[in-house]
């Protein structure tokens, strides 16, 4: 214990008792003044200590000896705000060293007696101090509790009109509810909110909202809060993260409303919190999966198009940055795939992806995989063609080293089409078309090189453009035909129906898949007559299967699925045409399922949904195709007139791995159970192996489609499948 040195002159024999008492007080004051939380001056503070010193001094000499005054002196220290623990220690040190010296008089008490008394006085003083401190803390707590109670009953009065209803809602709500005053002190929370924060009531109630800052808070969150407590806004709604007591993060949809008293003065804030943590994780995951290539981990076509769109669009004030695009297609990749197998092909693609990525790592640069062996590098760090040509050179150099797989040295080469230019002049589709055409020029010039885009060469090319112009006559000339792929019940393997998939038998290019021409037909509007033709054909086909089906004697359960494009959805005659087609063929509406992609319905309003609703009411099934790729809001499903979810192939692919990624599994299970709880059947696409089929059956999927059962084929193949089924 540090005790100040004895003042000069010591306890002079010549001073009177009062002088000596004052000098004791001076020493005491010097010792503890630095650790008190007082606004007094040192002299004023010593004025408070003087009566305490007198108590001690008198008690030291009193007959009979009594320690009670020392207890009061201890309590007096607390009253003088000397509540720092150090203050007591230092005081005891001062008493121990100086009390006998300055206050002891030789009036019959021996030195030993005085020392013994002094020790007991110190104990008493410590006891008095501790008691007073405890009392004070309790009093403080009580006063806090009282004011909280007062505030709460005021809140209850303010809410009086709807009191009982509010209570019921408050206590029973599945949503977290809390009430705070305008200083942010949390007065009331319901059980749901406590649970959301980890179940420890004290963590939320009694805390202050201003403590709940999270690094991911948007800047507007606290601005809205300030506006609300100042009474400048009635409500705000944000997505906000919080730390739970255990440090994990809780994401909420938060709605805060201002409660005013009868005079209209702001009084409380009412917060409604919905826990969206799980949903957010699922969304992030779905969003990630929807925007990244599963094999290489690179951004996929979707994400690339988002970036390309930004890069080729002029800024909001018309500013035109430049962009550069390298479109890469590997030379001879198909040969590697065919001769060495897909797994070698896949590993090669992964290595290529890594090498490409190392060529474009700066800000404003990205590498993506468009599919198959097609990659792109996009940059906004360019001042002209030379910069992007430099990037293309780097890419060719990065590819030039051999790639070792399974002890084999493989050589990869690529052909690149390079486009460079100012933003604001071309659409993303035009830019990509130009890059694609240019890449083909590099390939036909022998490959392992890049070419720069050239508008004249673009004009001569007959890729997309050529197909687009040939489309209308193709329909007239009957160049389209339909293949059917069976849909199978997962539980017993029986055929449930078939999906109609259109193909184009092109006079020069051979059979083209729908991915090549459906987007073009969409762009040009030809999709409407083409789609109507597919519907007619498919419905007619379904009817003839039924008539030929010996098992059902004519009115069998065999159904047909037909894909609808977004444009068809918007077409005013959709319902009328469909009814007409069904009636002409004599097919029951219940035997038709129309497939609509999830992305076509994202953000769909009632007007768009109305025709689908009408069809659904007639008994036509509506399926949500490629579900899981559009990262739409799962909660929206309820609003849509769909009865079937078709899980995208990417999920099925996940069921192929050994062991299956537990998160993948959870996601699929989650979607299936959500779908079932909304009374939707779940169909899975792209089932290629027995293992996938078994897993998906276990998870509870209803029907499946994929090469494992059958590839798309001629209509009579379905018929024989059904016949086999019947036997
Ligand atoms: P979709 O509706 O999702 O059709 C399923 C696609 O997956 C078909 O490709 C099918 O051949 C393919 N597929 C089926 N099983 C497997 C499998 O086990 N593994 C793999 N890797 N693929 C499998 P397809 O025929 O190329 O059709 C592509 C897309 O074109 C269709 O996707 C559909 O969105 C669209 N489409 C096809 N026909 C039409 C049509 O008549 N009208 C419209 N608007 N779109 C159509
Ligand atoms: Mg489909
Ligand atoms: Mg699909």
XYZ file of C-alpha atoms and ligand atoms in Angstrom:
775
model
C 0.000 0.000 0.000
C 1.442 3.295 -1.056
C 1.130 5.915 1.606
C 2.284 9.503 1.166
C 5.413 10.462 3.023
C 4.984 12.106 6.339
C 4.604 15.858 6.012
C 7.514 17.926 7.124
C 7.471 18.973 10.728
C 5.778 15.651 11.649
C 3.274 15.637 14.450
C 4.769 18.506 16.259
C 4.467 18.349 19.975
C 3.647 22.012 20.138
C 0.473 21.902 17.904
C -2.930 21.658 19.529
C -5.159 18.595 18.925
C -7.238 20.503 16.324
C -4.153 21.409 14.314
C -2.969 17.848 14.389
C -6.382 16.562 13.279
C -6.257 18.950 10.320
C -2.842 17.735 9.335
C -4.102 14.155 9.465
C -6.943 15.202 7.164
C -4.439 16.790 4.779
C -2.498 13.538 4.525
C -5.684 11.519 4.078
C -6.978 13.908 1.453
C -3.710 13.815 -0.485
C -3.814 10.000 -0.476
C -7.321 9.479 -1.810
C -8.287 12.620 -3.707
C -6.758 11.285 -6.955
C -8.972 8.199 -6.908
C -12.272 9.858 -6.092
C -14.875 10.714 -8.679
C -15.775 14.074 -7.246
C -16.201 17.499 -8.716
C -15.066 19.111 -5.437
C -11.787 20.963 -5.073
C -9.191 19.384 -2.874
C -9.921 21.868 -0.053
C -13.681 21.233 -0.265
C -13.013 17.529 -0.279
C -10.909 17.823 2.851
C -13.861 19.659 4.399
C -15.841 16.390 3.901
C -13.085 14.303 5.398
C -12.694 16.419 8.519
C -15.810 15.138 10.390
C -14.873 11.558 9.421
C -11.384 12.063 10.811
C -12.902 13.486 13.951
C -15.063 10.379 14.383
C -11.978 8.178 14.106
C -9.926 10.344 16.371
C -12.579 10.463 19.091
C -13.214 6.744 18.826
C -9.530 6.037 19.230
C -9.543 7.688 22.667
C -13.122 7.067 23.805
C -14.002 5.306 27.024
C -15.569 2.871 26.722
C -14.063 1.953 23.367
C -16.654 1.623 20.593
C -16.060 0.892 16.897
C -19.450 2.185 15.635
C -18.138 5.695 14.806
C -15.478 4.091 12.572
C -18.240 2.255 10.684
C -19.930 5.592 10.149
C -16.638 7.046 8.939
C -16.403 4.194 6.404
C -19.940 4.882 5.245
C -19.067 8.574 5.078
C -16.362 7.750 2.518
C -18.991 6.203 0.224
C -21.184 9.268 0.660
C -18.229 11.414 -0.400
C -18.120 9.373 -3.663
C -14.920 7.622 -2.671
C -16.205 4.371 -4.186
C -13.120 3.371 -6.087
C -11.793 0.209 -4.339
C -8.399 1.891 -4.109
C -9.892 4.662 -1.969
C -10.646 2.276 0.873
C -7.234 0.654 0.711
C -5.431 3.969 0.777
C -7.623 5.264 3.612
C -6.848 2.218 5.725
C -3.168 2.756 5.004
C -3.385 6.375 6.179
C -5.274 5.409 9.346
C -2.812 2.651 10.087
C 0.227 4.892 9.704
C -0.965 8.233 11.044
C -4.042 7.999 13.257
C -2.161 7.040 16.404
C 0.614 9.472 15.569
C -1.627 12.523 15.115
C -4.573 11.717 17.360
C -3.096 9.587 20.103
C -2.711 11.352 23.415
C -1.071 9.915 26.372
C -3.967 9.938 28.751
C -3.512 6.612 30.367
C -3.753 4.467 27.275
C -0.470 2.810 26.494
C 0.971 2.749 22.959
C 0.061 -0.939 22.610
C -3.555 -0.241 23.481
C -3.784 2.535 20.902
C -2.360 0.319 18.160
C -4.852 -2.427 18.997
C -7.716 0.071 18.965
C -6.494 1.504 15.677
C -6.543 -1.949 14.091
C -10.135 -2.586 15.236
C -11.170 0.834 13.984
C -9.775 -0.069 10.566
C -11.855 -3.252 10.476
C -14.945 -1.331 11.484
C -14.252 1.316 8.899
C -13.907 -1.318 6.161
C -17.161 -2.948 7.263
C -19.012 0.360 7.234
C -17.601 1.136 3.823
C -18.666 -2.215 2.337
C -22.164 -2.006 3.779
C -22.684 1.498 2.516
C -21.462 0.524 -0.924
C -23.849 -2.439 -1.055
C -26.729 -0.246 0.072
C -25.949 2.274 -2.558
C -25.779 -0.287 -5.383
C -29.093 -1.761 -4.292
C -30.659 1.672 -4.168
C -29.384 2.384 -7.651
C -30.749 -0.868 -9.003
C -34.088 -0.193 -7.402
C -34.291 3.209 -8.896
C -33.494 1.805 -12.354
C -36.113 -0.893 -11.888
C -38.631 1.675 -10.681
C -38.115 3.922 -13.648
C -38.269 0.940 -16.018
C -41.515 -0.113 -14.406
C -42.822 3.394 -14.648
C -41.855 3.585 -18.292
C -43.377 0.210 -18.965
C -46.656 1.015 -17.357
C -46.616 4.243 -19.306
C -46.081 2.154 -22.434
C -48.999 0.046 -21.406
C -51.133 3.112 -20.871
C -50.118 4.440 -24.229
C -51.194 1.198 -25.749
C -54.263 0.973 -23.640
C -56.803 1.090 -26.437
C -55.544 -2.098 -27.959
C -54.057 -3.450 -24.786
C -55.462 -6.928 -24.658
C -55.132 -7.561 -28.324
C -51.615 -6.209 -28.250
C -50.736 -8.458 -25.298
C -51.984 -11.526 -27.097
C -50.092 -10.625 -30.226
C -47.009 -9.671 -28.255
C -46.766 -12.864 -26.270
C -47.865 -15.300 -28.911
C -46.268 -13.759 -31.968
C -43.990 -15.863 -34.120
C -42.217 -12.644 -34.903
C -39.846 -10.911 -32.476
C -41.312 -7.787 -30.884
C -39.553 -5.230 -28.723
C -40.344 -1.827 -27.270
C -37.700 0.764 -26.477
C -37.810 4.346 -25.357
C -36.467 7.123 -27.515
C -33.051 6.961 -25.840
C -32.789 3.420 -27.134
C -33.294 1.664 -23.790
C -35.034 -1.642 -24.420
C -38.039 -1.895 -22.102
C -39.927 -4.939 -23.304
C -39.192 -7.900 -25.523
C -41.291 -10.946 -26.241
C -40.080 -14.530 -25.981
C -39.616 -14.914 -29.701
C -37.217 -12.016 -29.811
C -35.296 -13.318 -26.800
C -35.024 -16.695 -28.514
C -33.809 -15.102 -31.725
C -30.971 -13.498 -29.797
C -29.913 -16.809 -28.309
C -32.356 -17.214 -25.451
C -30.671 -15.085 -22.787
C -33.201 -12.491 -21.777
C -30.708 -10.109 -20.173
C -28.791 -9.828 -23.423
C -31.629 -7.902 -25.004
C -33.827 -6.410 -22.348
C -32.110 -3.592 -20.510
C -29.551 -3.082 -23.256
C -29.424 -0.056 -25.483
C -30.174 -0.138 -29.188
C -27.140 2.026 -29.878
C -24.955 -0.912 -28.809
C -26.264 -3.008 -31.689
C -24.079 -1.682 -34.416
C -22.936 -4.322 -36.886
C -20.172 -3.823 -39.459
C -22.542 -4.887 -42.236
C -25.170 -2.290 -41.365
C -26.022 -0.179 -44.356
C -25.250 3.527 -43.772
C -28.965 4.296 -44.062
C -29.858 2.019 -41.126
C -28.710 4.427 -38.446
C -29.839 7.499 -40.363
C -33.380 6.069 -40.457
C -33.115 5.264 -36.775
C -32.114 8.833 -35.903
C -34.913 10.250 -38.009
C -37.425 8.028 -36.260
C -36.394 8.860 -32.709
C -36.392 12.541 -33.620
C -40.002 12.085 -34.709
C -39.243 12.885 -38.341
C -40.478 9.580 -39.668
C -43.164 7.154 -38.556
C -41.631 3.921 -39.706
C -38.738 2.289 -41.436
C -37.971 -1.154 -42.707
C -34.476 -2.536 -43.222
C -32.593 -5.767 -43.361
C -30.243 -5.713 -40.403
C -27.732 -8.086 -38.854
C -27.108 -8.404 -35.106
C -24.595 -10.202 -32.963
C -26.162 -12.770 -30.687
C -24.827 -13.257 -27.165
C -22.549 -16.045 -28.403
C -21.084 -13.917 -31.188
C -22.973 -15.577 -34.052
C -24.897 -13.361 -36.425
C -28.640 -13.012 -36.624
C -30.093 -11.498 -39.814
C -33.470 -9.874 -39.504
C -36.097 -8.127 -41.493
C -36.634 -5.227 -39.134
C -39.622 -2.914 -39.100
C -39.533 -0.076 -36.581
C -42.535 2.151 -35.905
C -42.767 5.266 -33.795
C -45.387 5.216 -31.037
C -46.794 8.583 -30.051
C -48.722 9.514 -26.927
C -52.216 10.958 -26.861
C -50.824 14.432 -27.608
C -48.969 13.124 -30.610
C -45.557 13.381 -28.973
C -43.083 10.631 -29.902
C -42.768 8.292 -26.968
C -41.614 4.785 -27.820
C -40.321 2.776 -30.664
C -41.802 -0.576 -31.552
C -39.611 -3.062 -33.405
C -40.859 -6.109 -35.294
C -38.134 -8.558 -36.198
C -38.293 -11.517 -38.479
C -35.386 -13.945 -38.342
C -34.209 -14.347 -41.930
C -30.808 -15.878 -41.159
C -31.546 -19.294 -42.669
C -33.339 -17.872 -45.642
C -30.448 -15.528 -46.298
C -27.917 -18.330 -46.169
C -30.018 -20.370 -48.547
C -30.339 -17.395 -50.869
C -26.626 -16.694 -50.799
C -25.975 -20.296 -51.525
C -28.516 -20.452 -54.338
C -27.268 -17.164 -55.701
C -23.701 -18.459 -55.596
C -24.657 -21.704 -57.296
C -26.673 -19.853 -59.874
C -23.777 -17.581 -60.731
C -20.820 -19.956 -60.566
C -19.718 -22.891 -62.575
C -19.774 -26.016 -60.456
C -16.737 -27.597 -62.110
C -14.223 -24.753 -62.113
C -15.694 -22.413 -59.530
C -15.447 -19.583 -62.050
C -18.293 -17.124 -62.514
C -20.747 -18.590 -65.009
C -22.638 -17.215 -67.965
C -25.230 -15.503 -65.797
C -22.740 -13.547 -63.733
C -20.660 -12.809 -66.819
C -23.684 -11.313 -68.555
C -24.404 -9.127 -65.548
C -20.845 -7.776 -65.689
C -20.793 -7.497 -69.450
C -24.014 -5.529 -69.335
C -22.412 -3.083 -66.908
C -19.200 -2.858 -68.901
C -20.860 -2.092 -72.233
C -23.416 0.337 -70.840
C -22.524 4.008 -70.630
C -22.450 5.481 -67.109
C -25.442 7.372 -65.684
C -23.987 10.688 -66.861
C -23.157 9.402 -70.297
C -19.521 8.700 -69.448
C -18.069 6.082 -71.727
C -15.442 3.817 -70.263
C -13.889 1.233 -72.530
C -14.155 -2.497 -72.262
C -12.334 -5.460 -73.723
C -13.498 -9.015 -74.202
C -11.484 -12.131 -75.009
C -13.634 -15.056 -76.047
C -11.734 -18.323 -75.800
C -12.632 -21.699 -77.211
C -10.156 -24.531 -76.712
C -8.878 -26.202 -79.865
C -9.574 -29.902 -80.133
C -11.041 -30.260 -76.692
C -13.700 -32.636 -77.932
C -10.962 -35.043 -79.043
C -9.437 -35.049 -75.544
C -12.827 -35.622 -73.997
C -13.715 -38.432 -76.376
C -10.397 -40.216 -76.217
C -9.373 -39.774 -72.577
C -12.786 -39.551 -70.986
C -14.807 -36.867 -69.288
C -12.997 -36.980 -65.990
C -9.688 -36.113 -67.698
C -11.551 -33.475 -69.713
C -12.949 -32.017 -66.531
C -9.558 -31.834 -64.832
C -8.115 -30.175 -67.876
C -10.851 -27.561 -67.773
C -10.156 -26.902 -64.108
C -6.462 -26.353 -64.838
C -7.285 -24.098 -67.782
C -9.612 -22.113 -65.538
C -6.826 -21.621 -62.983
C -4.375 -20.462 -65.616
C -6.862 -18.071 -67.139
C -7.700 -16.630 -63.818
C -4.071 -15.807 -63.162
C -4.097 -13.648 -66.318
C -6.849 -11.322 -65.126
C -6.671 -10.703 -61.422
C -6.909 -6.906 -61.250
C -9.950 -4.867 -60.307
C -12.288 -4.518 -63.289
C -11.176 -7.850 -64.698
C -13.020 -11.152 -64.653
C -12.735 -14.620 -66.106
C -15.845 -16.721 -66.578
C -16.796 -20.056 -68.049
C -19.626 -19.842 -70.531
C -20.036 -23.601 -70.771
C -18.194 -26.565 -72.279
C -14.732 -25.423 -73.286
C -15.707 -21.779 -73.755
C -14.260 -19.143 -71.482
C -14.192 -15.372 -71.485
C -11.991 -12.713 -69.969
C -13.601 -9.340 -69.542
C -11.752 -6.174 -68.636
C -12.596 -2.535 -68.158
C -8.912 -1.658 -67.761
C -8.193 -0.774 -71.349
C -7.189 2.292 -73.307
C -7.389 0.629 -76.679
C -7.098 -2.556 -78.706
C -3.444 -2.941 -77.818
C -4.245 -3.496 -74.120
C -6.739 -6.266 -74.802
C -4.480 -7.843 -77.416
C -1.889 -7.921 -74.625
C -4.362 -9.794 -72.430
C -5.028 -12.274 -75.255
C -1.284 -12.825 -75.615
C -0.960 -13.495 -71.905
C -3.790 -16.016 -72.108
C -2.176 -17.882 -75.012
C 1.127 -17.892 -73.132
C -0.542 -19.198 -69.968
C -2.077 -22.058 -71.945
C 1.141 -22.961 -73.722
C 2.781 -25.026 -70.961
C 1.799 -28.706 -70.934
C -0.751 -29.859 -68.361
C 0.085 -33.011 -66.430
C -2.838 -35.298 -65.661
C -2.368 -38.902 -64.489
C 1.237 -38.857 -65.595
C 0.272 -37.732 -69.079
C 1.413 -34.415 -70.516
C -1.460 -32.799 -72.341
C -1.120 -29.828 -74.640
C -3.954 -27.353 -74.856
C -4.385 -24.679 -77.445
C -7.082 -22.104 -77.824
C -8.617 -19.699 -80.300
C -9.527 -16.241 -79.139
C -11.845 -13.583 -80.477
C -11.017 -10.136 -79.136
C -13.438 -7.220 -79.021
C -12.488 -3.804 -77.683
C -14.415 -0.572 -77.701
C -16.171 2.232 -75.886
C -19.227 1.567 -73.743
C -22.626 2.795 -74.826
C -22.536 1.698 -78.466
C -23.451 -1.963 -78.562
C -25.643 -4.338 -76.581
C -24.047 -7.214 -74.663
C -25.540 -9.651 -77.167
C -23.969 -7.767 -80.076
C -20.605 -7.703 -78.367
C -20.732 -11.402 -77.644
C -21.826 -12.209 -81.169
C -18.908 -10.237 -82.537
C -16.500 -12.013 -80.178
C -17.957 -15.388 -81.140
C -17.629 -14.731 -84.875
C -14.086 -13.440 -84.395
C -13.148 -16.516 -82.387
C -14.354 -18.729 -85.272
C -12.157 -16.724 -87.607
C -9.176 -17.483 -85.361
C -10.124 -21.150 -85.405
C -10.505 -21.393 -89.145
C -7.149 -19.667 -89.510
C -5.619 -22.688 -87.781
C -6.265 -21.976 -84.086
C -3.808 -21.268 -81.273
C -4.101 -17.551 -81.991
C -6.299 -14.565 -81.451
C -8.043 -12.317 -83.943
C -9.341 -8.809 -83.473
C -12.989 -8.129 -84.200
C -13.755 -6.555 -87.526
C -17.218 -5.194 -88.363
C -17.004 -6.314 -91.999
C -16.115 -9.865 -91.057
C -18.973 -9.803 -88.530
C -21.366 -8.844 -91.275
C -20.316 -11.772 -93.450
C -20.735 -14.335 -90.684
C -23.874 -16.441 -90.653
C -24.162 -17.665 -87.108
C -26.927 -16.390 -84.934
C -27.907 -13.913 -87.538
C -28.181 -16.542 -90.227
C -30.269 -18.777 -88.041
C -32.530 -15.919 -87.095
C -33.389 -15.092 -90.673
C -33.927 -18.747 -91.538
C -36.320 -19.346 -88.638
C -39.638 -18.169 -90.137
C -39.327 -20.236 -93.296
C -38.207 -23.228 -91.254
C -41.607 -23.348 -89.582
C -43.381 -23.118 -92.931
C -41.188 -25.813 -94.385
C -41.797 -28.159 -91.488
C -38.142 -28.366 -90.406
C -39.067 -28.658 -86.723
C -39.815 -31.908 -84.981
C -40.417 -32.990 -81.420
C -38.705 -35.547 -79.264
C -40.266 -36.835 -76.075
C -38.490 -37.666 -72.876
C -40.366 -39.772 -70.318
C -41.152 -38.620 -66.800
C -41.009 -41.478 -64.370
C -42.519 -42.084 -60.930
C -39.555 -42.431 -58.594
C -41.259 -44.891 -56.289
C -42.103 -47.611 -58.805
C -40.414 -46.505 -62.023
C -43.670 -46.329 -63.963
C -44.026 -43.776 -66.748
C -45.993 -40.749 -65.691
C -45.807 -38.744 -68.884
C -43.322 -37.155 -71.227
C -41.821 -33.767 -71.924
C -42.001 -32.418 -75.471
C -38.618 -31.042 -76.590
C -38.435 -29.327 -79.937
C -35.584 -29.726 -82.460
C -34.743 -28.072 -85.734
C -33.580 -30.162 -88.611
C -31.556 -27.483 -90.353
C -30.788 -28.117 -94.038
C -27.100 -27.098 -93.643
C -26.242 -27.416 -89.960
C -28.076 -30.644 -89.226
C -30.211 -31.160 -86.113
C -30.051 -28.152 -83.803
C -31.042 -28.283 -80.136
C -33.488 -25.779 -78.686
C -30.712 -23.894 -76.892
C -29.476 -22.786 -80.316
C -32.719 -21.355 -81.648
C -35.316 -20.885 -78.880
C -33.597 -17.685 -77.669
C -33.582 -16.406 -81.251
C -37.242 -17.294 -81.705
C -37.900 -15.459 -78.448
C -36.093 -12.352 -79.680
C -37.928 -12.293 -82.969
C -41.376 -13.231 -81.711
C -41.451 -16.371 -83.812
C -41.714 -18.283 -80.578
C -45.459 -17.641 -80.541
C -46.332 -19.563 -83.728
C -43.568 -22.096 -83.006
C -44.803 -22.619 -79.456
C -48.356 -23.025 -80.660
C -47.207 -25.635 -83.147
C -45.346 -27.558 -80.416
C -48.411 -27.431 -78.170
C -50.679 -28.722 -80.961
C -48.313 -31.511 -81.854
C -47.691 -32.559 -78.273
C -51.349 -32.514 -77.283
C -52.313 -34.479 -80.355
C -49.542 -36.953 -79.563
C -50.677 -37.354 -75.959
C -54.195 -38.072 -77.105
C -53.035 -40.735 -79.520
C -50.896 -42.405 -76.800
C -53.939 -42.554 -74.609
C -56.106 -44.043 -77.328
C -53.471 -46.674 -77.984
C -52.770 -47.389 -74.341
C -54.166 -50.834 -73.641
C -53.761 -50.464 -69.907
C -56.058 -47.538 -69.553
C -58.422 -48.350 -72.349
C -58.365 -44.882 -73.773
C -58.536 -42.404 -70.925
C -55.230 -43.189 -69.329
C -53.055 -41.129 -67.083
C -50.301 -40.576 -69.652
C -49.585 -36.877 -69.705
C -47.531 -34.469 -71.733
C -45.350 -31.555 -70.617
C -44.883 -28.587 -72.929
C -42.434 -25.744 -72.364
C -43.691 -22.170 -72.475
C -41.402 -19.232 -73.199
C -41.741 -15.897 -71.400
C -43.106 -14.278 -74.566
C -45.828 -16.886 -74.815
C -46.800 -16.145 -71.225
C -47.433 -12.551 -72.190
C -49.430 -13.421 -75.270
C -53.095 -12.406 -74.941
C -54.352 -15.547 -76.662
C -52.497 -18.009 -74.451
C -55.583 -19.269 -72.635
C -57.882 -19.267 -75.664
C -55.320 -21.036 -77.876
C -54.641 -23.673 -75.257
C -58.330 -24.387 -74.710
C -58.801 -24.587 -78.450
C -55.903 -27.006 -78.927
C -57.131 -29.256 -76.103
C -60.683 -29.327 -77.416
C -59.690 -30.072 -80.962
C -57.578 -33.004 -79.855
C -60.112 -34.113 -77.261
C -57.518 -34.163 -74.502
C -58.512 -33.685 -70.891
C -56.809 -30.504 -69.504
C -55.557 -32.593 -66.595
C -53.300 -34.469 -69.014
C -51.374 -31.323 -69.931
C -48.606 -29.720 -67.947
C -47.170 -26.403 -69.040
C -43.577 -25.724 -67.953
C -42.612 -22.158 -67.175
C -39.102 -21.248 -66.105
C -38.599 -19.830 -62.665
C -36.834 -16.786 -64.105
C -39.866 -15.934 -66.256
C -41.953 -15.638 -63.097
C -39.539 -13.651 -60.950
C -41.318 -10.474 -60.009
C -44.424 -11.520 -61.968
C -47.458 -9.420 -61.115
C -51.069 -10.566 -60.944
C -51.696 -9.589 -64.575
C -49.025 -11.936 -65.761
C -50.175 -14.716 -63.451
C -53.832 -14.434 -64.378
C -53.751 -16.546 -67.567
C -51.740 -19.214 -65.745
C -54.246 -19.136 -62.918
C -57.089 -19.605 -65.370
C -55.350 -22.554 -66.964
C -54.653 -24.033 -63.537
C -58.291 -23.674 -62.609
C -59.229 -25.598 -65.741
C -57.054 -28.427 -64.488
C -53.904 -27.820 -66.501
C -50.816 -28.395 -64.357
C -48.258 -25.618 -64.250
C -44.655 -26.615 -63.529
C -41.879 -24.296 -62.457
C -39.004 -25.387 -64.709
C -35.283 -25.186 -63.875
C -36.186 -24.332 -60.299
C -33.236 -23.189 -58.225
C -31.399 -21.306 -60.955
C -33.325 -18.081 -60.698
C -32.798 -17.456 -57.000
C -36.348 -16.261 -56.655
C -37.852 -15.763 -53.250
C -38.980 -19.111 -51.941
C -41.753 -17.432 -50.032
C -43.171 -16.340 -53.384
C -43.991 -19.881 -54.374
C -47.201 -19.699 -52.428
C -48.465 -16.939 -54.688
C -47.857 -18.759 -57.922
C -50.467 -20.986 -59.537
C -47.976 -23.835 -59.881
C -48.486 -27.433 -58.858
C -45.117 -28.912 -59.783
C -41.517 -27.887 -59.126
C -38.906 -29.118 -61.552
C -35.612 -29.036 -59.702
C -32.782 -27.914 -61.920
C -30.169 -30.346 -63.122
C -27.486 -28.666 -61.053
C -29.030 -30.121 -57.899
C -29.127 -33.585 -59.384
C -25.477 -33.241 -60.319
C -24.736 -32.595 -56.642
C -26.309 -35.962 -55.777
C -23.687 -37.673 -57.928
C -20.689 -36.855 -55.776
C -19.209 -39.214 -53.213
C -19.870 -38.357 -50.508
C -22.715 -36.027 -51.252
C -22.063 -32.522 -49.955
C -24.213 -32.339 -46.801
C -25.145 -28.749 -47.570
C -26.363 -29.750 -51.046
C -28.378 -32.486 -49.467
C -29.880 -30.108 -46.919
C -30.796 -27.629 -49.616
C -32.573 -30.228 -51.725
C -34.298 -31.685 -48.670
C -35.350 -28.201 -47.652
C -36.772 -27.410 -51.052
C -38.594 -30.729 -51.275
C -40.168 -30.358 -47.858
C -41.095 -26.750 -48.595
C -42.640 -27.832 -51.900
C -44.595 -30.608 -50.238
C -45.835 -28.333 -47.505
C -47.173 -26.109 -50.283
C -48.693 -29.189 -51.916
C -46.394 -29.063 -54.897
C -45.084 -32.210 -56.531
C -41.335 -32.298 -57.119
C -39.822 -33.504 -60.378
C -36.063 -33.796 -60.725
C -34.270 -33.229 -63.995
C -31.097 -34.726 -65.373
C -31.023 -38.034 -63.482
C -28.155 -39.911 -65.102
C -27.322 -42.675 -62.630
C -29.044 -45.176 -60.384
C -27.286 -43.626 -57.373
C -28.795 -40.238 -58.077
C -32.222 -41.779 -58.537
C -31.945 -43.637 -55.236
C -30.890 -40.539 -53.310
C -33.562 -38.369 -54.817
C -36.176 -40.999 -54.043
C -35.008 -41.088 -50.398
C -35.216 -37.337 -50.157
C -38.844 -37.597 -51.210
C -38.889 -36.344 -54.823
C -41.939 -37.564 -56.708
C -41.001 -37.891 -60.359
C -37.803 -37.858 -62.354
C -36.519 -37.321 -65.853
C -33.112 -38.036 -67.295
C -30.840 -40.171 -69.372
C -30.858 -42.870 -66.708
C -34.440 -43.620 -67.750
C -34.375 -42.499 -71.354
C -32.971 -39.841 -73.624
C -35.427 -37.698 -75.550
C -36.641 -39.705 -78.527
C -39.351 -40.370 -81.058
C -42.939 -40.554 -79.773
C -43.367 -44.252 -80.446
C -40.494 -44.975 -78.021
C -42.589 -43.606 -75.182
C -45.370 -45.786 -76.250
C -43.249 -48.905 -76.062
C -41.958 -47.832 -72.652
C -45.505 -47.545 -71.386
C -46.347 -50.900 -72.876
C -43.354 -52.436 -71.128
C -44.582 -50.789 -67.985
C -48.008 -52.313 -68.374
C -46.457 -55.735 -68.654
P -35.720 -28.120 -70.111
O -37.164 -27.853 -70.205
O -35.117 -27.971 -68.747
O -35.503 -29.525 -70.699
C -34.643 -30.459 -70.190
C -33.357 -30.478 -70.969
O -32.448 -31.342 -70.293
C -33.507 -31.032 -72.368
O -32.533 -30.382 -73.175
C -33.114 -32.455 -72.188
O -32.666 -33.064 -73.368
C -31.998 -32.332 -71.191
N -31.796 -33.553 -70.439
C -32.728 -34.459 -70.077
N -32.202 -35.431 -69.320
C -30.887 -35.137 -69.170
C -29.809 -35.777 -68.462
O -29.960 -36.818 -67.816
N -28.580 -35.157 -68.504
C -28.398 -34.017 -69.232
N -27.170 -33.484 -69.254
N -29.396 -33.393 -69.888
C -30.624 -33.943 -69.865
P -32.924 -29.795 -74.549
O -33.825 -30.711 -75.272
O -31.656 -29.349 -75.173
O -33.770 -28.557 -74.132
C -33.180 -27.438 -73.577
C -34.197 -26.424 -73.174
O -34.839 -25.860 -74.305
C -35.336 -27.008 -72.364
O -34.915 -27.138 -71.059
C -36.404 -25.976 -72.561
O -36.231 -24.910 -71.653
C -36.129 -25.461 -73.949
N -37.130 -26.030 -74.856
C -37.160 -27.258 -75.403
N -38.272 -27.396 -76.183
C -38.952 -26.225 -76.095
C -40.190 -25.732 -76.648
O -40.912 -26.416 -77.372
N -40.565 -24.481 -76.344
C -39.820 -23.716 -75.533
N -40.244 -22.490 -75.270
N -38.670 -24.119 -74.981
C -38.227 -25.377 -75.256
Mg -38.813 -28.115 -69.465
Mg -35.672 -27.905 -66.947
